[in-house]
Amino acid sequence: LRNDSFVYDNFYGLYKSKCVCPLCNKVTVKFDPFNHITLEIPQQPLRHIAVLLIRDCAETGPQLPTKYCVSLPNTANIYSLKEKLSEVSGVSLERLCLCDVDFERHGFRGMYNNDQQPISVIPQVINHLVVAYEIAPLDDKTQIHCALTHFAVDSNLVDVGGINCRPIGTPIFLSFDASYSCTQIYDKILMYVISFAKIDSSGSMSKEALRSNLRIRIEVEGRSLLIPSDAKEALPAIIGNEFAVAIQHCVLEWVDIVGSRIPLSNFRAAACHPSYLEQEKKLGSSDPSSVSLYECFESFTQPERLDDENMLYCSGCKKHVQAMKTVTLWRIPKILVVHLKRFEYRGTFNRSKIGVLVDFPLDGLDLDSHSPQSSVAEDDFVDDRVPMVYDLFGVVNHYGRMGYGHYTA
């Protein structure tokens, strides 16, 4: 009775492992029990990364941000991404800064400033955009680097707890000479905005009107300082000793013009490079990184050569060999638990999460092709020919990255 287990009867299956020795062709077969199947997520040899490039408008003149598509091997790093983007856009590699932007909250999450990081640190989700800024190198001490976020301000509302303002648009990251006066800083920022403000000759939204409705605040040690638009002094002279921060954080307050004179959608306006349009046409509305659960099962049952650390001892030639191993499902349980292997080993201290979308049916998952029942004769040992079709009744999902996050069921 000790082997009469409800868990074993319902949750356990059997793997069949077949190893073929490359020297003597001896076949070794082994059966192992499992209570869940761990599936690796097959990945395409190339990854297509969408990048939104925001040029330095002081050098190029007013122009919309441009979307590019850069194709790289999955093993590439951030430096390779910047190098490829530099080739297609003409922007000097040293002047490219890649950032992770939260488009829902209209702010910065962080920067991809380690060139040796693998591109797997960039999330693989639908419509994800890396934002690249053309700025002076971050180690250039003659330049001031500013991260700016847009806020729409309604002067008709009382400013209590910030209820009269809300973040909008794509944030800006720019650099300017430390000797710039406050007036020159306003002029440079306006160069970025003119491209989507659609200023016309009729004067319905003149540059002067745009300037009069813009306030720039700089965040310094928990305080918000208003930068005067007509001051001739340089920014360090106004901020003083607190100017030692490498990157200044500023807020662009657009007072009473968003929606009424500049459509809100303009703050997210962008042009599309042919590389982006071509990839978008190929993919249509599908996710470039999606795979089906069936593809995961197919990948699981493919033969693979054992590596140096997992060699098989062959009883035929009495040697440790790199055998060819094939794992198949010999017995599939009534209740099947599937684990998707989303963390990838990339070094001793580096585990990256694979964000590829895995498409699976809510009902009717047919695993008959992976069942040994499909290949046995009528008079063989299999008595109960139950179709291997499963319906989904539960999901456990992990949000976050290696070492932190949340599980939801």
PDB file of C-alpha atoms in Angstrom, residues 106-300:
ATOM      1  CA  HIS A 106       6.529  59.276 -19.129  1.00  0.00           C
ATOM      2  CA  GLY A 107       9.808  59.009 -17.290  1.00  0.00           C
ATOM      3  CA  PHE A 108      13.171  57.256 -17.179  1.00  0.00           C
ATOM      4  CA  ARG A 109      13.679  53.790 -15.709  1.00  0.00           C
ATOM      5  CA  GLY A 110      17.417  53.702 -16.249  1.00  0.00           C
ATOM      6  CA  MET A 111      20.309  53.703 -18.709  1.00  0.00           C
ATOM      7  CA  TYR A 112      22.104  50.994 -20.654  1.00  0.00           C
ATOM      8  CA  ASN A 113      25.501  52.527 -19.946  1.00  0.00           C
ATOM      9  CA  ASN A 114      27.472  49.275 -19.620  1.00  0.00           C
ATOM     10  CA  ASP A 115      28.602  48.464 -23.143  1.00  0.00           C
ATOM     11  CA  GLN A 116      29.477  44.873 -22.187  1.00  0.00           C
ATOM     12  CA  GLN A 117      25.980  44.019 -20.976  1.00  0.00           C
ATOM     13  CA  PRO A 118      24.179  41.487 -23.211  1.00  0.00           C
ATOM     14  CA  ILE A 119      21.167  42.717 -25.152  1.00  0.00           C
ATOM     15  CA  SER A 120      19.100  40.228 -23.165  1.00  0.00           C
ATOM     16  CA  VAL A 121      18.856  42.934 -20.441  1.00  0.00           C
ATOM     17  CA  ILE A 122      16.482  44.746 -22.814  1.00  0.00           C
ATOM     18  CA  PRO A 123      12.919  43.447 -22.206  1.00  0.00           C
ATOM     19  CA  GLN A 124      11.477  41.284 -24.970  1.00  0.00           C
ATOM     20  CA  VAL A 125       7.886  42.467 -24.941  1.00  0.00           C
ATOM     21  CA  ILE A 126       5.483  43.599 -27.632  1.00  0.00           C
ATOM     22  CA  ASN A 127       6.117  47.112 -29.004  1.00  0.00           C
ATOM     23  CA  HIS A 128       9.016  47.758 -26.620  1.00  0.00           C
ATOM     24  CA  LEU A 129      11.184  50.728 -27.614  1.00  0.00           C
ATOM     25  CA  VAL A 130      14.716  51.477 -26.515  1.00  0.00           C
ATOM     26  CA  VAL A 131      15.253  55.247 -26.597  1.00  0.00           C
ATOM     27  CA  ALA A 132      18.602  56.490 -27.905  1.00  0.00           C
ATOM     28  CA  TYR A 133      19.696  60.097 -27.374  1.00  0.00           C
ATOM     29  CA  GLU A 134      22.399  61.972 -29.243  1.00  0.00           C
ATOM     30  CA  ILE A 135      24.321  63.754 -26.507  1.00  0.00           C
ATOM     31  CA  ALA A 136      27.891  64.589 -25.550  1.00  0.00           C
ATOM     32  CA  PRO A 137      29.745  61.697 -23.841  1.00  0.00           C
ATOM     33  CA  LEU A 138      28.770  61.399 -20.187  1.00  0.00           C
ATOM     34  CA  ASP A 139      32.386  61.788 -19.072  1.00  0.00           C
ATOM     35  CA  ASP A 140      32.744  65.149 -20.846  1.00  0.00           C
ATOM     36  CA  LYS A 141      33.125  67.567 -17.914  1.00  0.00           C
ATOM     37  CA  THR A 142      32.675  70.639 -20.122  1.00  0.00           C
ATOM     38  CA  GLN A 143      29.057  69.636 -20.759  1.00  0.00           C
ATOM     39  CA  ILE A 144      25.948  69.640 -18.588  1.00  0.00           C
ATOM     40  CA  HIS A 145      23.688  66.607 -19.024  1.00  0.00           C
ATOM     41  CA  CYS A 146      19.997  67.022 -18.305  1.00  0.00           C
ATOM     42  CA  ALA A 147      17.177  64.464 -18.099  1.00  0.00           C
ATOM     43  CA  LEU A 148      13.909  66.280 -18.742  1.00  0.00           C
ATOM     44  CA  THR A 149      10.308  65.123 -18.364  1.00  0.00           C
ATOM     45  CA  HIS A 150       7.253  66.936 -19.765  1.00  0.00           C
ATOM     46  CA  PHE A 151       4.359  68.001 -17.549  1.00  0.00           C
ATOM     47  CA  ALA A 152       1.089  69.555 -18.677  1.00  0.00           C
ATOM     48  CA  VAL A 153       0.015  72.243 -16.193  1.00  0.00           C
ATOM     49  CA  ASP A 154      -3.511  73.613 -15.839  1.00  0.00           C
ATOM     50  CA  SER A 155      -3.332  77.018 -14.177  1.00  0.00           C
ATOM     51  CA  ASN A 156      -7.091  76.955 -13.525  1.00  0.00           C
ATOM     52  CA  LEU A 157      -6.605  74.215 -10.930  1.00  0.00           C
ATOM     53  CA  VAL A 158      -5.231  74.904  -7.478  1.00  0.00           C
ATOM     54  CA  ASP A 159      -1.784  73.358  -7.029  1.00  0.00           C
ATOM     55  CA  VAL A 160      -2.512  71.058  -4.091  1.00  0.00           C
ATOM     56  CA  GLY A 161      -0.365  67.948  -4.053  1.00  0.00           C
ATOM     57  CA  GLY A 162       0.428  68.324  -7.747  1.00  0.00           C
ATOM     58  CA  ILE A 163      -3.158  67.740  -8.956  1.00  0.00           C
ATOM     59  CA  ASN A 164      -2.848  70.581 -11.491  1.00  0.00           C
ATOM     60  CA  CYS A 165      -0.125  68.833 -13.499  1.00  0.00           C
ATOM     61  CA  ARG A 166       0.414  65.449 -15.143  1.00  0.00           C
ATOM     62  CA  PRO A 167       3.347  63.830 -16.979  1.00  0.00           C
ATOM     63  CA  ILE A 168       3.091  63.569 -20.762  1.00  0.00           C
ATOM     64  CA  GLY A 169       5.112  62.581 -23.807  1.00  0.00           C
ATOM     65  CA  THR A 170       8.563  61.126 -24.296  1.00  0.00           C
ATOM     66  CA  PRO A 171      11.229  62.446 -21.918  1.00  0.00           C
ATOM     67  CA  ILE A 172      14.282  64.247 -23.321  1.00  0.00           C
ATOM     68  CA  PHE A 173      17.939  63.678 -22.477  1.00  0.00           C
ATOM     69  CA  LEU A 174      20.255  66.406 -23.747  1.00  0.00           C
ATOM     70  CA  SER A 175      23.625  68.027 -23.166  1.00  0.00           C
ATOM     71  CA  PHE A 176      24.826  71.613 -23.500  1.00  0.00           C
ATOM     72  CA  ASP A 177      27.944  73.610 -22.776  1.00  0.00           C
ATOM     73  CA  ALA A 178      28.425  74.559 -19.117  1.00  0.00           C
ATOM     74  CA  SER A 179      28.807  78.198 -20.164  1.00  0.00           C
ATOM     75  CA  TYR A 180      25.274  78.355 -21.620  1.00  0.00           C
ATOM     76  CA  SER A 181      23.091  81.067 -20.156  1.00  0.00           C
ATOM     77  CA  CYS A 182      19.576  80.245 -18.998  1.00  0.00           C
ATOM     78  CA  THR A 183      18.220  81.960 -22.110  1.00  0.00           C
ATOM     79  CA  GLN A 184      20.319  79.692 -24.320  1.00  0.00           C
ATOM     80  CA  ILE A 185      19.096  76.631 -22.406  1.00  0.00           C
ATOM     81  CA  TYR A 186      15.480  77.617 -23.102  1.00  0.00           C
ATOM     82  CA  ASP A 187      16.344  78.146 -26.780  1.00  0.00           C
ATOM     83  CA  LYS A 188      17.918  74.684 -27.078  1.00  0.00           C
ATOM     84  CA  ILE A 189      14.997  72.932 -25.408  1.00  0.00           C
ATOM     85  CA  LEU A 190      12.554  74.761 -27.668  1.00  0.00           C
ATOM     86  CA  MET A 191      14.449  73.364 -30.678  1.00  0.00           C
ATOM     87  CA  TYR A 192      13.362  69.896 -29.570  1.00  0.00           C
ATOM     88  CA  VAL A 193       9.744  70.954 -29.108  1.00  0.00           C
ATOM     89  CA  ILE A 194       9.283  72.971 -32.309  1.00  0.00           C
ATOM     90  CA  SER A 195       9.391  69.771 -34.383  1.00  0.00           C
ATOM     91  CA  PHE A 196       6.123  68.452 -32.915  1.00  0.00           C
ATOM     92  CA  ALA A 197       4.492  71.738 -31.807  1.00  0.00           C
ATOM     93  CA  LYS A 198       3.774  72.394 -35.515  1.00  0.00           C
ATOM     94  CA  ILE A 199       4.478  76.119 -35.389  1.00  0.00           C
ATOM     95  CA  ASP A 200       3.226  77.737 -38.582  1.00  0.00           C
ATOM     96  CA  SER A 201       3.561  81.113 -40.285  1.00  0.00           C
ATOM     97  CA  SER A 202       0.022  82.103 -39.338  1.00  0.00           C
ATOM     98  CA  GLY A 203       1.201  82.613 -35.769  1.00  0.00           C
ATOM     99  CA  SER A 204      -1.481  80.382 -34.210  1.00  0.00           C
ATOM    100  CA  MET A 205       1.323  78.914 -32.114  1.00  0.00           C
ATOM    101  CA  SER A 206       4.386  81.095 -32.468  1.00  0.00           C
ATOM    102  CA  LYS A 207       7.782  80.313 -30.991  1.00  0.00           C
ATOM    103  CA  GLU A 208       7.344  83.267 -28.632  1.00  0.00           C
ATOM    104  CA  ALA A 209       3.983  81.907 -27.427  1.00  0.00           C
ATOM    105  CA  LEU A 210       5.539  78.520 -26.910  1.00  0.00           C
ATOM    106  CA  ARG A 211       8.366  80.049 -24.898  1.00  0.00           C
ATOM    107  CA  SER A 212       6.021  82.136 -22.743  1.00  0.00           C
ATOM    108  CA  ASN A 213       4.108  78.997 -21.763  1.00  0.00           C
ATOM    109  CA  LEU A 214       7.187  76.982 -20.791  1.00  0.00           C
ATOM    110  CA  ARG A 215       8.657  76.813 -17.294  1.00  0.00           C
ATOM    111  CA  ILE A 216      11.770  74.795 -16.525  1.00  0.00           C
ATOM    112  CA  ARG A 217      12.359  73.556 -13.007  1.00  0.00           C
ATOM    113  CA  ILE A 218      15.497  71.801 -11.870  1.00  0.00           C
ATOM    114  CA  GLU A 219      15.415  69.277  -9.027  1.00  0.00           C
ATOM    115  CA  VAL A 220      18.258  69.921  -6.572  1.00  0.00           C
ATOM    116  CA  GLU A 221      18.517  67.910  -3.343  1.00  0.00           C
ATOM    117  CA  GLY A 222      14.764  67.590  -2.911  1.00  0.00           C
ATOM    118  CA  ARG A 223      14.073  71.207  -3.870  1.00  0.00           C
ATOM    119  CA  SER A 224      12.554  72.451  -7.106  1.00  0.00           C
ATOM    120  CA  LEU A 225      14.196  75.608  -8.487  1.00  0.00           C
ATOM    121  CA  LEU A 226      12.668  77.620 -11.319  1.00  0.00           C
ATOM    122  CA  ILE A 227      15.172  78.510 -14.044  1.00  0.00           C
ATOM    123  CA  PRO A 228      14.482  82.085 -15.212  1.00  0.00           C
ATOM    124  CA  SER A 229      13.954  82.215 -18.978  1.00  0.00           C
ATOM    125  CA  ASP A 230      15.569  85.656 -19.435  1.00  0.00           C
ATOM    126  CA  ALA A 231      18.622  85.245 -17.174  1.00  0.00           C
ATOM    127  CA  LYS A 232      22.026  85.813 -18.746  1.00  0.00           C
ATOM    128  CA  GLU A 233      23.850  83.843 -16.041  1.00  0.00           C
ATOM    129  CA  ALA A 234      25.006  80.283 -16.633  1.00  0.00           C
ATOM    130  CA  LEU A 235      23.214  77.457 -14.822  1.00  0.00           C
ATOM    131  CA  PRO A 236      26.129  76.669 -12.419  1.00  0.00           C
ATOM    132  CA  ALA A 237      26.049  80.265 -11.195  1.00  0.00           C
ATOM    133  CA  ILE A 238      22.370  79.924 -10.252  1.00  0.00           C
ATOM    134  CA  ILE A 239      22.549  76.481  -8.659  1.00  0.00           C
ATOM    135  CA  GLY A 240      25.875  77.029  -6.906  1.00  0.00           C
ATOM    136  CA  ASN A 241      27.726  74.256  -5.091  1.00  0.00           C
ATOM    137  CA  GLU A 242      24.883  71.780  -5.604  1.00  0.00           C
ATOM    138  CA  PHE A 243      25.817  71.575  -9.274  1.00  0.00           C
ATOM    139  CA  ALA A 244      28.211  68.658  -8.703  1.00  0.00           C
ATOM    140  CA  VAL A 245      25.602  66.031  -9.734  1.00  0.00           C
ATOM    141  CA  ALA A 246      26.606  64.274 -12.977  1.00  0.00           C
ATOM    142  CA  ILE A 247      23.095  64.330 -14.470  1.00  0.00           C
ATOM    143  CA  GLN A 248      20.662  67.140 -13.701  1.00  0.00           C
ATOM    144  CA  HIS A 249      16.952  66.283 -13.491  1.00  0.00           C
ATOM    145  CA  CYS A 250      14.585  68.909 -14.851  1.00  0.00           C
ATOM    146  CA  VAL A 251      10.854  69.267 -15.354  1.00  0.00           C
ATOM    147  CA  LEU A 252       9.385  71.027 -18.391  1.00  0.00           C
ATOM    148  CA  GLU A 253       6.064  72.584 -17.380  1.00  0.00           C
ATOM    149  CA  TRP A 254       3.786  73.387 -20.313  1.00  0.00           C
ATOM    150  CA  VAL A 255       1.194  75.818 -18.968  1.00  0.00           C
ATOM    151  CA  ASP A 256      -2.295  75.864 -20.523  1.00  0.00           C
ATOM    152  CA  ILE A 257      -1.243  74.818 -24.036  1.00  0.00           C
ATOM    153  CA  VAL A 258      -1.430  71.010 -24.065  1.00  0.00           C
ATOM    154  CA  GLY A 259      -4.680  69.877 -25.624  1.00  0.00           C
ATOM    155  CA  SER A 260      -5.876  73.372 -26.442  1.00  0.00           C
ATOM    156  CA  ARG A 261      -3.080  74.462 -28.775  1.00  0.00           C
ATOM    157  CA  ILE A 262      -0.765  71.438 -28.954  1.00  0.00           C
ATOM    158  CA  PRO A 263      -2.462  68.027 -29.200  1.00  0.00           C
ATOM    159  CA  LEU A 264      -1.317  65.635 -26.501  1.00  0.00           C
ATOM    160  CA  SER A 265      -0.458  63.026 -29.152  1.00  0.00           C
ATOM    161  CA  ASN A 266       2.166  65.397 -30.608  1.00  0.00           C
ATOM    162  CA  PHE A 267       4.370  64.832 -27.582  1.00  0.00           C
ATOM    163  CA  ARG A 268       4.735  61.206 -28.724  1.00  0.00           C
ATOM    164  CA  ALA A 269       5.071  61.953 -32.444  1.00  0.00           C
ATOM    165  CA  ALA A 270       7.803  60.080 -34.329  1.00  0.00           C
ATOM    166  CA  ALA A 271       8.951  59.390 -37.875  1.00  0.00           C
ATOM    167  CA  CYS A 272       9.762  55.859 -39.103  1.00  0.00           C
ATOM    168  CA  HIS A 273      13.008  54.835 -40.800  1.00  0.00           C
ATOM    169  CA  PRO A 274      12.720  52.296 -43.688  1.00  0.00           C
ATOM    170  CA  SER A 275      14.373  49.643 -41.465  1.00  0.00           C
ATOM    171  CA  TYR A 276      11.511  49.971 -38.984  1.00  0.00           C
ATOM    172  CA  LEU A 277       8.792  49.982 -41.643  1.00  0.00           C
ATOM    173  CA  GLU A 278      10.259  46.904 -43.330  1.00  0.00           C
ATOM    174  CA  GLN A 279      10.323  44.906 -40.109  1.00  0.00           C
ATOM    175  CA  GLU A 280       6.853  46.112 -39.156  1.00  0.00           C
ATOM    176  CA  LYS A 281       5.561  44.943 -42.548  1.00  0.00           C
ATOM    177  CA  LYS A 282       7.124  41.493 -42.099  1.00  0.00           C
ATOM    178  CA  LEU A 283       5.671  41.012 -38.651  1.00  0.00           C
ATOM    179  CA  GLY A 284       2.257  42.568 -39.174  1.00  0.00           C
ATOM    180  CA  SER A 285       0.461  42.568 -35.846  1.00  0.00           C
ATOM    181  CA  SER A 286       2.245  39.498 -34.479  1.00  0.00           C
ATOM    182  CA  ASP A 287       4.799  39.555 -31.723  1.00  0.00           C
ATOM    183  CA  PRO A 288       8.322  39.112 -33.172  1.00  0.00           C
ATOM    184  CA  SER A 289       9.473  37.115 -30.201  1.00  0.00           C
ATOM    185  CA  SER A 290       6.472  34.810 -29.671  1.00  0.00           C
ATOM    186  CA  VAL A 291       6.651  31.013 -29.834  1.00  0.00           C
ATOM    187  CA  SER A 292       3.986  28.379 -29.296  1.00  0.00           C
ATOM    188  CA  LEU A 293       3.996  25.832 -26.495  1.00  0.00           C
ATOM    189  CA  TYR A 294       4.118  23.129 -29.197  1.00  0.00           C
ATOM    190  CA  GLU A 295       7.433  24.580 -30.418  1.00  0.00           C
ATOM    191  CA  CYS A 296       8.774  24.347 -26.859  1.00  0.00           C
ATOM    192  CA  PHE A 297       7.844  20.644 -26.735  1.00  0.00           C
ATOM    193  CA  GLU A 298       9.444  20.058 -30.151  1.00  0.00           C
ATOM    194  CA  SER A 299      12.654  21.736 -28.960  1.00  0.00           C
ATOM    195  CA  PHE A 300      12.594  19.627 -25.783  1.00  0.00           C
TER     196      PHE A 300
END
